[in-house]
CSV table of C-alpha atoms in Angstrom, one decimal:
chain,number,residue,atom,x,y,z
A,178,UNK,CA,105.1,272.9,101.5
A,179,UNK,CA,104.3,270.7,98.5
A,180,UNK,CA,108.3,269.7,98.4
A,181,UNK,CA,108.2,268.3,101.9
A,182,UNK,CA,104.9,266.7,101.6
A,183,UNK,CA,106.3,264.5,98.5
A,184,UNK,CA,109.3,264.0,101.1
A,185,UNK,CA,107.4,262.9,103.8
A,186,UNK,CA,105.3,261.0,101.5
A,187,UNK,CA,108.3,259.5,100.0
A,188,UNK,CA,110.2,258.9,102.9
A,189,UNK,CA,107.2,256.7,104.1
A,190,UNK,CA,106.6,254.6,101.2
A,191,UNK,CA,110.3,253.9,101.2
A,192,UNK,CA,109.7,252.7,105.3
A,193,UNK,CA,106.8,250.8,104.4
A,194,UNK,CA,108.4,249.0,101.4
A,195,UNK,CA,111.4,247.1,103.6
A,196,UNK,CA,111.4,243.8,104.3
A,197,UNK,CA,112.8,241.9,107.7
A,198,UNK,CA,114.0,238.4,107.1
A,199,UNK,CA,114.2,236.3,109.7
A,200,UNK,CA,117.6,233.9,109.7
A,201,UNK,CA,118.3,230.7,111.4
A,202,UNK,CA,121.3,229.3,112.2
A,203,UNK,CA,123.9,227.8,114.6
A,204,UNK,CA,126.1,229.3,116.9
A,205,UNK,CA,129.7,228.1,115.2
A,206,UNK,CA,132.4,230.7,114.8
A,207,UNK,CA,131.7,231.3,111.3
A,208,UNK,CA,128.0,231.5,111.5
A,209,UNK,CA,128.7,234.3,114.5
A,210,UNK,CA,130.7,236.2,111.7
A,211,UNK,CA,128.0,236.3,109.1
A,212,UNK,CA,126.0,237.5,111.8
A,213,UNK,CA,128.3,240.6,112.6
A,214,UNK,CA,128.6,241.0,108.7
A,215,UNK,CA,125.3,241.9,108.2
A,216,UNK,CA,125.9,245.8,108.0
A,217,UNK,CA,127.7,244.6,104.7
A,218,UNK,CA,125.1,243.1,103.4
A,219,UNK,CA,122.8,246.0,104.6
A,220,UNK,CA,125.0,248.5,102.3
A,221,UNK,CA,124.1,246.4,99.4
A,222,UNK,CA,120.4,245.5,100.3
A,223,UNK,CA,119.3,248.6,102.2
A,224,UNK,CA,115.6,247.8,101.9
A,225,UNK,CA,116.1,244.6,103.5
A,226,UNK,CA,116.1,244.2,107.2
A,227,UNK,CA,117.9,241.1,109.3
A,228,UNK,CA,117.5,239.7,112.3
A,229,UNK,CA,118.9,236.8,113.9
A,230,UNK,CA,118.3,233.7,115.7
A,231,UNK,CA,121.1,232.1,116.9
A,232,UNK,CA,121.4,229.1,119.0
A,233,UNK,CA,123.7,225.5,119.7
A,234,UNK,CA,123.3,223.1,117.0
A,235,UNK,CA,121.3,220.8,118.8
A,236,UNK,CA,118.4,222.9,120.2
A,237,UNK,CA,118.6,224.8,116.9
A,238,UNK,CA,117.7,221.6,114.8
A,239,UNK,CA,114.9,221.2,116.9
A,240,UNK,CA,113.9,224.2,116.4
A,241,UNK,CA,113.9,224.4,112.7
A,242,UNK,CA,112.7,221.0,112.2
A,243,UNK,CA,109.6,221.7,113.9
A,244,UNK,CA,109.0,225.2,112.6
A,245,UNK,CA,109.5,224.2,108.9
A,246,UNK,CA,107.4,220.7,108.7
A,247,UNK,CA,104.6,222.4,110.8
A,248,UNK,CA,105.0,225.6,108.0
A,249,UNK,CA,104.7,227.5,110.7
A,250,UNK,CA,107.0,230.1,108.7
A,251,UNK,CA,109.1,231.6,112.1
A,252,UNK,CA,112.3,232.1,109.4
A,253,UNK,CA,112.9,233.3,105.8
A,254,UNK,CA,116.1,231.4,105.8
A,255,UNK,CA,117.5,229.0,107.5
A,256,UNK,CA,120.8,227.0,107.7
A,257,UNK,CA,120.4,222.9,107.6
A,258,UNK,CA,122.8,220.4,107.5
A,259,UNK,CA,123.2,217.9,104.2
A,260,UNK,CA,121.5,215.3,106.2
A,261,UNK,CA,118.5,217.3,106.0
A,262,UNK,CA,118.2,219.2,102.7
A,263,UNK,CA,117.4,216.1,100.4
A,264,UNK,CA,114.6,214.5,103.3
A,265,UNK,CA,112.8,218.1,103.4
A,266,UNK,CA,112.9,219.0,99.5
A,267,UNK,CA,111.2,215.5,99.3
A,268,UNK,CA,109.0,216.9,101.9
A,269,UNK,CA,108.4,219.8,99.9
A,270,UNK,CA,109.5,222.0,103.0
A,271,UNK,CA,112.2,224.2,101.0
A,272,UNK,CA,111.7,226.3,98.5
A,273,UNK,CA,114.2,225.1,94.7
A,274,UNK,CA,116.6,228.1,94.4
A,275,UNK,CA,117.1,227.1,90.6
A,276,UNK,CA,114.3,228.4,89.3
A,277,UNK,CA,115.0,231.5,91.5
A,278,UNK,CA,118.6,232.1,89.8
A,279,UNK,CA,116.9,231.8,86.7
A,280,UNK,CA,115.0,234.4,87.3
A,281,UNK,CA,117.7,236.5,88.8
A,282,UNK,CA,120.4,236.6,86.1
A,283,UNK,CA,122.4,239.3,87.3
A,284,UNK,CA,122.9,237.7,90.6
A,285,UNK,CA,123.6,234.1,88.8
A,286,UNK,CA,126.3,235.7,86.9
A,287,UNK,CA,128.3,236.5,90.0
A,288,UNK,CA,127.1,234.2,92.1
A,289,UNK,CA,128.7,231.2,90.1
A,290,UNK,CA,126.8,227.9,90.8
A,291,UNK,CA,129.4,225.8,89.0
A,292,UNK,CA,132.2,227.0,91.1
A,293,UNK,CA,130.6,225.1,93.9
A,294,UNK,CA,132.6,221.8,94.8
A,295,UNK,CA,130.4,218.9,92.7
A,296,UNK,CA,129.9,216.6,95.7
A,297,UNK,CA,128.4,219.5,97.8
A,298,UNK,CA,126.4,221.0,94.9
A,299,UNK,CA,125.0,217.2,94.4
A,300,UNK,CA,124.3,216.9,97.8
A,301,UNK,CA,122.2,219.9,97.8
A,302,UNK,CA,120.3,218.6,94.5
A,303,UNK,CA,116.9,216.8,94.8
A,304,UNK,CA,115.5,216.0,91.3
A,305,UNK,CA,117.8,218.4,88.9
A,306,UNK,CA,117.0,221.7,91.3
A,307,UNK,CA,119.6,223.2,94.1
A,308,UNK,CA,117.7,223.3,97.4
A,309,UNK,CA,120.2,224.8,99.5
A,310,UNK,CA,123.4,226.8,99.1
A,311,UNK,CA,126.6,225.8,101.0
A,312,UNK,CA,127.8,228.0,103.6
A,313,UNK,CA,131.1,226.0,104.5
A,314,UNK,CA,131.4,222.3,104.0
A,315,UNK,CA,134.0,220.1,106.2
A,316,UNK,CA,135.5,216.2,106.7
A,317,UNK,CA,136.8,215.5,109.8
A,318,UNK,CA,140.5,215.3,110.5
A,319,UNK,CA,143.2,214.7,113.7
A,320,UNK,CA,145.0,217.7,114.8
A,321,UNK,CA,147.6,217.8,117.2
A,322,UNK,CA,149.8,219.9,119.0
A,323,UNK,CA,153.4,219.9,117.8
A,324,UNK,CA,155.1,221.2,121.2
A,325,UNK,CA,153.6,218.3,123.2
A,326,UNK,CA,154.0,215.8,120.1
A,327,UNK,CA,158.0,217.0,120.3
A,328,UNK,CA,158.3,216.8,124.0
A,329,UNK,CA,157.0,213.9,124.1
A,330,UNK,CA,159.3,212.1,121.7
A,331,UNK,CA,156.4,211.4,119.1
A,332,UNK,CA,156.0,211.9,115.5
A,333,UNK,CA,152.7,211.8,113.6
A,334,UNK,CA,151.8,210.3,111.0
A,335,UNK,CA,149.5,211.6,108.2
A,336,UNK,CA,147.5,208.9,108.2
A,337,UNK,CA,147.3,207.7,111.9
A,338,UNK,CA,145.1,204.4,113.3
A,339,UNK,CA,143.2,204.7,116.4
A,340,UNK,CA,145.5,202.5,117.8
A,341,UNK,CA,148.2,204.8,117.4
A,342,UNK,CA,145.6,207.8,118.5
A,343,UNK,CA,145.2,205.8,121.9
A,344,UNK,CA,149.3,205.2,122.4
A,345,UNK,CA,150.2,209.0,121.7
A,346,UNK,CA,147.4,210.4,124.3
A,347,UNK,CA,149.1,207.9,127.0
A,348,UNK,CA,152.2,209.7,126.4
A,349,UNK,CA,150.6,213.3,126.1
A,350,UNK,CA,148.3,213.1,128.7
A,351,UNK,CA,149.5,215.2,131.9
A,352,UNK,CA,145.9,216.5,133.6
A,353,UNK,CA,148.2,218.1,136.7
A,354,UNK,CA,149.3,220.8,134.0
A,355,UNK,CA,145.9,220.4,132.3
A,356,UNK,CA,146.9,218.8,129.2
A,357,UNK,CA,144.8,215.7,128.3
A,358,UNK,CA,145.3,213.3,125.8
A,359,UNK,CA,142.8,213.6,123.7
A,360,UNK,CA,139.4,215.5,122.9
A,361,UNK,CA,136.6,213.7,121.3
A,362,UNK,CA,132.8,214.9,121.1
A,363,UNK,CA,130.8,213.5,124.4
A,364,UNK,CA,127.7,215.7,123.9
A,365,UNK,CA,125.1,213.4,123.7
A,366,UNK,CA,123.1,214.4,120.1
A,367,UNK,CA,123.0,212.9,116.1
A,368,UNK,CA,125.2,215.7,115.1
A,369,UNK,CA,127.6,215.4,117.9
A,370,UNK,CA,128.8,212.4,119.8
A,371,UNK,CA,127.2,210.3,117.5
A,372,UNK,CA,129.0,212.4,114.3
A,373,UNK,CA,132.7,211.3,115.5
A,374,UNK,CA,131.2,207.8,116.8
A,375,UNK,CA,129.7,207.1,114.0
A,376,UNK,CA,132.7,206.8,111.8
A,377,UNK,CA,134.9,205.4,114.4
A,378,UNK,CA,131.8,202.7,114.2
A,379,UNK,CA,132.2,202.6,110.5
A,380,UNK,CA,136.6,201.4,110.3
A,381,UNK,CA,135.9,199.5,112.5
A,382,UNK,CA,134.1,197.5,110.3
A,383,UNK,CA,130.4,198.2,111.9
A,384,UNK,CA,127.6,199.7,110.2
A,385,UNK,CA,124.1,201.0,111.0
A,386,UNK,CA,121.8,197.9,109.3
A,387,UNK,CA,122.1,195.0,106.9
A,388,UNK,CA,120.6,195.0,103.3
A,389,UNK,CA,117.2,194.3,104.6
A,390,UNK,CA,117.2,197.1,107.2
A,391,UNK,CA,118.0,194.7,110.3
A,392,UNK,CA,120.0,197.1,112.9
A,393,UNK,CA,123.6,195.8,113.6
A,394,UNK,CA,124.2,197.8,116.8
A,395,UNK,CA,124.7,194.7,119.1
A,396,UNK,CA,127.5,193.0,116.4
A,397,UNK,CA,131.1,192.8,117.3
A,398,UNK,CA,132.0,195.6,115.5
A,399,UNK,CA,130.0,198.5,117.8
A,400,UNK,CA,130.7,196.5,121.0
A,401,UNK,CA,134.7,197.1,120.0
A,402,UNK,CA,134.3,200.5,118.9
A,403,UNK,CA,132.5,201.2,121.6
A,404,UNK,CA,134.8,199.7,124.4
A,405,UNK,CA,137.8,201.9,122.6
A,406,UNK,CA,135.7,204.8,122.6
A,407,UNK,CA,134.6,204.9,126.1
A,408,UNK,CA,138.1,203.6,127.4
A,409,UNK,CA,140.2,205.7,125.4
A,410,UNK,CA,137.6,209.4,126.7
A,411,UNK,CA,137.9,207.8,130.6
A,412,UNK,CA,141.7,207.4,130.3
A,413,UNK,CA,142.9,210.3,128.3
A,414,UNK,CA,140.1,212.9,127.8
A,415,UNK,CA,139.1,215.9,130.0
A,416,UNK,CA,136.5,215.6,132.7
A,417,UNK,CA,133.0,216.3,131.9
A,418,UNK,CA,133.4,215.0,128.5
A,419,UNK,CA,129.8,214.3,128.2
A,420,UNK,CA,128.8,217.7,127.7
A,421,UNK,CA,131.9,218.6,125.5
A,422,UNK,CA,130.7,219.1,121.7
A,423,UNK,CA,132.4,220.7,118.7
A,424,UNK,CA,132.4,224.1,119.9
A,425,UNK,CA,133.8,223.1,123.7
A,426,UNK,CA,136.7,220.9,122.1
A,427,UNK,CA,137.4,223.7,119.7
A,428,UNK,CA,137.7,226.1,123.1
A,429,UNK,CA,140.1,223.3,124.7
A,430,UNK,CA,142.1,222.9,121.9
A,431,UNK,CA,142.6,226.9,121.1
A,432,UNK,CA,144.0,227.1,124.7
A,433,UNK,CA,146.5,223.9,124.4
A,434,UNK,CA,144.7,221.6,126.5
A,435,UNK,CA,144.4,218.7,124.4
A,436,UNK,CA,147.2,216.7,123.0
A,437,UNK,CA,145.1,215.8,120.0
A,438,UNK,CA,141.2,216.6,118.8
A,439,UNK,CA,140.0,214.2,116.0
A,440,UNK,CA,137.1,216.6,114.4
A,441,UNK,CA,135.3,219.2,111.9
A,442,UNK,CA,138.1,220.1,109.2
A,443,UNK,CA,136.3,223.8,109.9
A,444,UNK,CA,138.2,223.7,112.3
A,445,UNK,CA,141.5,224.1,110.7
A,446,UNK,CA,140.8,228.0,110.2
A,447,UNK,CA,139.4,228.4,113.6
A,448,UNK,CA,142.9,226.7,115.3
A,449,UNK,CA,145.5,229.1,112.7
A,450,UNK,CA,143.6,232.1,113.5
A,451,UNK,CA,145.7,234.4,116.0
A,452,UNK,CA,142.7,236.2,117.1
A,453,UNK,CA,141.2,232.7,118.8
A,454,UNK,CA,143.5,230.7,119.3
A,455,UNK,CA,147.1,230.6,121.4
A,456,UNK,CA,148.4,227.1,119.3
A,457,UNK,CA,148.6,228.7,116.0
A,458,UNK,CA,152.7,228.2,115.2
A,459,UNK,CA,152.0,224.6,116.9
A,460,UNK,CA,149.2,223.0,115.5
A,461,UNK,CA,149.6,219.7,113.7
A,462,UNK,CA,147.4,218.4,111.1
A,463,UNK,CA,146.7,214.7,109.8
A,464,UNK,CA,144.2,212.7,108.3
A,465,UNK,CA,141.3,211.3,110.5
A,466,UNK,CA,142.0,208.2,112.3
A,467,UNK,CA,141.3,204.1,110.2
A,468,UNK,CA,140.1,201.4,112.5
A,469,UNK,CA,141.2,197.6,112.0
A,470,UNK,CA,138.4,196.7,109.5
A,471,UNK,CA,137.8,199.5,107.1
A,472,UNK,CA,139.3,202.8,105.5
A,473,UNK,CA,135.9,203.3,104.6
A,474,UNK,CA,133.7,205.9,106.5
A,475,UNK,CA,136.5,207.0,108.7
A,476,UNK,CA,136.0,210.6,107.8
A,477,UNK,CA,132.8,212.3,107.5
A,478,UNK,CA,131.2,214.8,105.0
A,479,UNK,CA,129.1,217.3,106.1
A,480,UNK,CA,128.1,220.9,105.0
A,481,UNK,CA,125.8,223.7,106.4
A,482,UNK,CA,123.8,225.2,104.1
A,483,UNK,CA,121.2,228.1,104.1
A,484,UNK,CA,117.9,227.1,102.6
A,485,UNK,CA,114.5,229.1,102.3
A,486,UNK,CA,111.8,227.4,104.0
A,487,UNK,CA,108.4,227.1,101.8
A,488,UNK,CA,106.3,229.2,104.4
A,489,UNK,CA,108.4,232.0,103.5
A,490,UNK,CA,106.5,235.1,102.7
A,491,UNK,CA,109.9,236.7,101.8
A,492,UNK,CA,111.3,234.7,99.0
A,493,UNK,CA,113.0,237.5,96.9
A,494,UNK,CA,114.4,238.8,100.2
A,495,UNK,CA,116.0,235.4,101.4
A,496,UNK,CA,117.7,234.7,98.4
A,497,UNK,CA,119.6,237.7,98.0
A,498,UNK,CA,120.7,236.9,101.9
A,499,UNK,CA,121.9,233.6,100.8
A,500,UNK,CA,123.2,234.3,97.6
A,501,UNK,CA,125.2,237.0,99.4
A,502,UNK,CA,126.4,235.2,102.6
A,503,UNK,CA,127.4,232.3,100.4
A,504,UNK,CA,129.5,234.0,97.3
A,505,UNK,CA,132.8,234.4,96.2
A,506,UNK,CA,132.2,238.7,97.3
A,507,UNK,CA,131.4,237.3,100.7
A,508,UNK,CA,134.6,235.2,101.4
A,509,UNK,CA,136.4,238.0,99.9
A,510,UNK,CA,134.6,240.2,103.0
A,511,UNK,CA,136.0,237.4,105.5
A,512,UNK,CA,139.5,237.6,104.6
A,513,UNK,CA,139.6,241.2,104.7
A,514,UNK,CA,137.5,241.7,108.0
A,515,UNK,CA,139.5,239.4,109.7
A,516,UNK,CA,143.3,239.9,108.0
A,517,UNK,CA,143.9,236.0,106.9
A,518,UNK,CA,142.7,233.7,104.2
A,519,UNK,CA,142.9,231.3,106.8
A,520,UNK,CA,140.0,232.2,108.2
A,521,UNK,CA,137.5,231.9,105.7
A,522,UNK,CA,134.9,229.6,105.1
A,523,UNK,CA,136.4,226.4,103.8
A,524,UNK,CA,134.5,223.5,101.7
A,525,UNK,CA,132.6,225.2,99.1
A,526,UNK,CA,134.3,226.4,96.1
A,527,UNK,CA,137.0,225.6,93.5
A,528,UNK,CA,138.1,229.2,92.9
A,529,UNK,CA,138.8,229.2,97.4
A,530,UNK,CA,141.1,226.7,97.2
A,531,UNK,CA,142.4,228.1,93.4
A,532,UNK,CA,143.1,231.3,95.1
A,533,UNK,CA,146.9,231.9,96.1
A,534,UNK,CA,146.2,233.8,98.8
A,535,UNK,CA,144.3,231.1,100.2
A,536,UNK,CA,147.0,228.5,99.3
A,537,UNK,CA,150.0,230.8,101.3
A,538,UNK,CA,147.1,231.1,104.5
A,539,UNK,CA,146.4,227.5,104.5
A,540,UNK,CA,148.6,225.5,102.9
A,541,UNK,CA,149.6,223.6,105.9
A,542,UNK,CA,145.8,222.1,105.8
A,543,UNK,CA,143.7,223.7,102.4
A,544,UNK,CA,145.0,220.1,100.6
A,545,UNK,CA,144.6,217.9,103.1
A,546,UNK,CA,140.6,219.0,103.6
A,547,UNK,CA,139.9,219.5,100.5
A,548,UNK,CA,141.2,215.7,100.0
A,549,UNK,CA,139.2,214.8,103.2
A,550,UNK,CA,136.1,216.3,101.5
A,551,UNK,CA,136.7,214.5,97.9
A,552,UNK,CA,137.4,211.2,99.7
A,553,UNK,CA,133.9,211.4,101.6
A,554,UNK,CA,132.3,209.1,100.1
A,555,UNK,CA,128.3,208.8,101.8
A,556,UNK,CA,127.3,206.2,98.7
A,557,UNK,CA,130.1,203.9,100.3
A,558,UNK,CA,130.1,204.7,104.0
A,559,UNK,CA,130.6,201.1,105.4
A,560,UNK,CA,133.1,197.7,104.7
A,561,UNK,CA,130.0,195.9,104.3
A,562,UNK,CA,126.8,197.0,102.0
A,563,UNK,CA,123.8,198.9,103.3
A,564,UNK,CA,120.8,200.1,102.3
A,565,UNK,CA,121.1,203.8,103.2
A,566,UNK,CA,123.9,206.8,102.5
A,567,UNK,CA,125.5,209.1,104.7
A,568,UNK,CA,128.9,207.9,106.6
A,569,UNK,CA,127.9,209.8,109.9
A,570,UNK,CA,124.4,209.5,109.6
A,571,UNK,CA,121.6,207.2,108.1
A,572,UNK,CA,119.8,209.1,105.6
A,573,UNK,CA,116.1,208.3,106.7
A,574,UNK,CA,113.7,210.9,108.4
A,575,UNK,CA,113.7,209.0,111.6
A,576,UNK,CA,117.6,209.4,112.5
A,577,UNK,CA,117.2,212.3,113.6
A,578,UNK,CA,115.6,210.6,116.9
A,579,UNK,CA,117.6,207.8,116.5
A,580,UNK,CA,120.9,209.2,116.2
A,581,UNK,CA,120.3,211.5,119.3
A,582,UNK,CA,118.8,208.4,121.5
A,583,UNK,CA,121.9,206.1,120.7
A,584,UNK,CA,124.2,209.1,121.7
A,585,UNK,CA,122.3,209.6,125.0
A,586,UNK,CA,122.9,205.9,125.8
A,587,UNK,CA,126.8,206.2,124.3
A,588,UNK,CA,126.7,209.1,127.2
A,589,UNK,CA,125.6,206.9,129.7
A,590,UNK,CA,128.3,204.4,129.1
A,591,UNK,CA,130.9,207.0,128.7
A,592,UNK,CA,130.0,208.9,132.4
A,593,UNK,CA,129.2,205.8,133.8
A,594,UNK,CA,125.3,205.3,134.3
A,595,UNK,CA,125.2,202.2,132.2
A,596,UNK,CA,127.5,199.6,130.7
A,597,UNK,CA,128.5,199.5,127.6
A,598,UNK,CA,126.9,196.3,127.1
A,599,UNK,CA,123.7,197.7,128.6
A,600,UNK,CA,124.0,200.9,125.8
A,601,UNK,CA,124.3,198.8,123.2
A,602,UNK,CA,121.2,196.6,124.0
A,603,UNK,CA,119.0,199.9,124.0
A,604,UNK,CA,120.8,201.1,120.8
A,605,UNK,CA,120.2,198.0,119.1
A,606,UNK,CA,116.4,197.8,120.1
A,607,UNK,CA,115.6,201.4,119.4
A,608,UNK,CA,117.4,201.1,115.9
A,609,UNK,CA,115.1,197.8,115.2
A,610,UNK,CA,112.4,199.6,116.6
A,611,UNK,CA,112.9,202.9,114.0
A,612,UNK,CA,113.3,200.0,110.9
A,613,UNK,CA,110.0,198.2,111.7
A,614,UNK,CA,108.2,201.0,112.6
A,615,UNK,CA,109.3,203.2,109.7
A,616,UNK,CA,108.7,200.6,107.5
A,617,UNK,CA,111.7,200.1,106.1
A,618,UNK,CA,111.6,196.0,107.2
A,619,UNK,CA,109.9,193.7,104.9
């Protein structure tokens, strides 16, 4: 009786003493793998519960944004873009994960800070201390299918203009078999439309403001970009492109119905994996498109990262999540749960793209994105200077709201609502509007 009493007793104490983390994050193929991991992670952490939040990127920054500045402490971890991590450790809405590896040696030892990439490690660094961990990191890129490209007479080059982007979806585009030209982002939102839009803003020769934060939105520059953008989408994209993002395009693409998709270099994995997608022996890859003013800014950087929000009351919990879902043991876990190297998130470390098993998965696109990545250069984002970083984005609080107004009036343009002259009046007043009243105008 005494035996099962310390049992029971036992058994309790060891209920009791679990933890359930909360995690955030986006619904992107590899993020919906980390979810379905989590039994892995379970076996090595079986005091730690997980459960999930998962939603599309745009309702899910929203989400976070105004759980984590309110501290209303809804997550233990949560996954943020680079555009984000440095404006909230400012903030002081993240909690430093240096001090934390620090104190966890045995987990530093395997978890390998240094192998990180340098230019996604400094992105994540806000005064000498790591505030996020990278979960995959990506440039953008053109890919292209090969049987179309070959029917159609037409070679690609690896470092195509969106000239030449425009001529190949004339001769591609065939919407009575449901083949269309191209695929670009319509989904109006900072992290989508605007994300591809941007850059195509930045070669061709555009940028966001002048040296003493005066927007630039109504110059030649965004009134050409725009015009080819909106033209080239009308002519040789699928219908309903407005509420087309990454994840839609990725679906379209998978299934052969676009001639080309100039996006996420994530997507690379996503497009060679059997299991999702039916163009895998004719997928093309090349760099992302130049304008006629700039090489500058015509590929992005970006990375999602998992961070642990300072309202937290699980800290010791949420770093063993991230520490786990972001390690070399974890992209191990991909590659064997899903049978390629191909497949495994791309971005983040030297010893991924070191690995030879990696190289002989991807070696039709590892180099070319992890050039992409390297030549991403957010101090440098536009022909002329500006008083910000980021090549997709502005690196202020307020673009956030910006970015997502100017795409809802790039949508307008693109469906048809408004001109494109009319589009970029309002973008050009709401982006004077954010300087002055953000201070940022003298």
């Amino acid at each position: 009786m005494k035996r099962f009493l310390l049992l029971t007793l036992a058994l309790t104490g060891a209920a009791q003493a679990a933890t359930t983390i909360t995690i955030a994050t986006v619904n992107n193929p590899d993020m919906v793998t980390m979810q379905k991991l989590t039994p892995e992670f379970n076996k090595k952490y079986p005091d730690i519960n997980v459960k999930w939040v998962v939603l599309p990127e745009n309702e899910l920054r929203q989400k976070i944004t105004l759980d984590v500045a309110s501290g209303a402490g809804s997550f233990d971890v949560a996954t943020v873009g680079s555009y984000e991590v440095p404006i909230w450790a400012r903030n002081g809405w993240l909690d430093p994960l240096t001090p934390m590896f620090a104190k966890n040696p045995g987990i530093a030892q395997s978890y390998k800070v240094n192998d990180l990439l340098p230019s996604v490690r400094s992105a994540l660094t806000t005064g000498g201390n790591l505030y996020a961990v990278p979960f995959y990191a990506e440039s953008s890129m053109t890919y292209y299918n090969k049987d179309l490209f070959k029917k159609a007479g037409l070679t690609m080059p690896q470092n195509p203009t969106w000239t030449q982007i425009q001529t190949f979806a004339g001769k591609v585009h065939n919407p009575s078999a449901g083949v269309y030209g191209v695929c670009l982002r319509g989904l109006p939102g900072w992290g989508e439309n605007m994300a591809l839009f941007s850059t195509m803003v930045n070669t061709f020769g555009g940028r966001w403001y002048d040296n003493n934060w005066q927007a630039q939105l109504n110059s030649p520059a965004w009134k050409t970009a725009m015009n080819f953008y909106v033209n080239l989408v009308k002519q040789y994209g699928p219908p309903g492109a407005t509420s087309n993002g990454f994840t839609e395009n990725l679906t379209l693409m998978s299934q052969g119905k676009c001639g080309m998709w100039v996006d996420a270099t994530v997507a690379a994995g996503f497009l060679s994996d059997p299991a999702s997608s039916k163009i895998v022996k004719s997928v093309g890859f090349a760099n992302a498109p130049t304008g006629p003013g700039t090489p500058r800014g015509s590929n992005w950087f970006w990375s999602w990262n998992l961070a642990i929000p300072k309202s937290t009351k699980n800290e010791d919990a949420a770093f063993k999540f991230l520490t786990w879902a972001t390690s070399p043991e974890y992209i191990s876990l991909v590659a064997r749960t899903k049978g390629t190297w191909a497949s495994v998130p791309p971005g983040t470390r030297l010893s991924t793209y070191n690995n030879a098993s990696y190289k002989q998965a991807a070696g039709a696109f590892s180099n070319l994105v992890l050039g992409s990545i390297r030549r991403a250069d957010v101090t440098r984002p536009t022909k002329d200077p500006v008083p910000y970083t980021g090549i997709q984005y502005v690196a202020i609080p307020q673009f956030q709201a910006l970015g997502t107004q100017v795409g809802q009036y790039l949508a307008g343009a693109l469906s048809g609502q408004t001109t494109v002259d009319q589009a970029l009046k309002q973008a050009q007043d709401a982006a004077q509007k954010t300087a002055k009243d953000g201070g940022y105008q003298k």
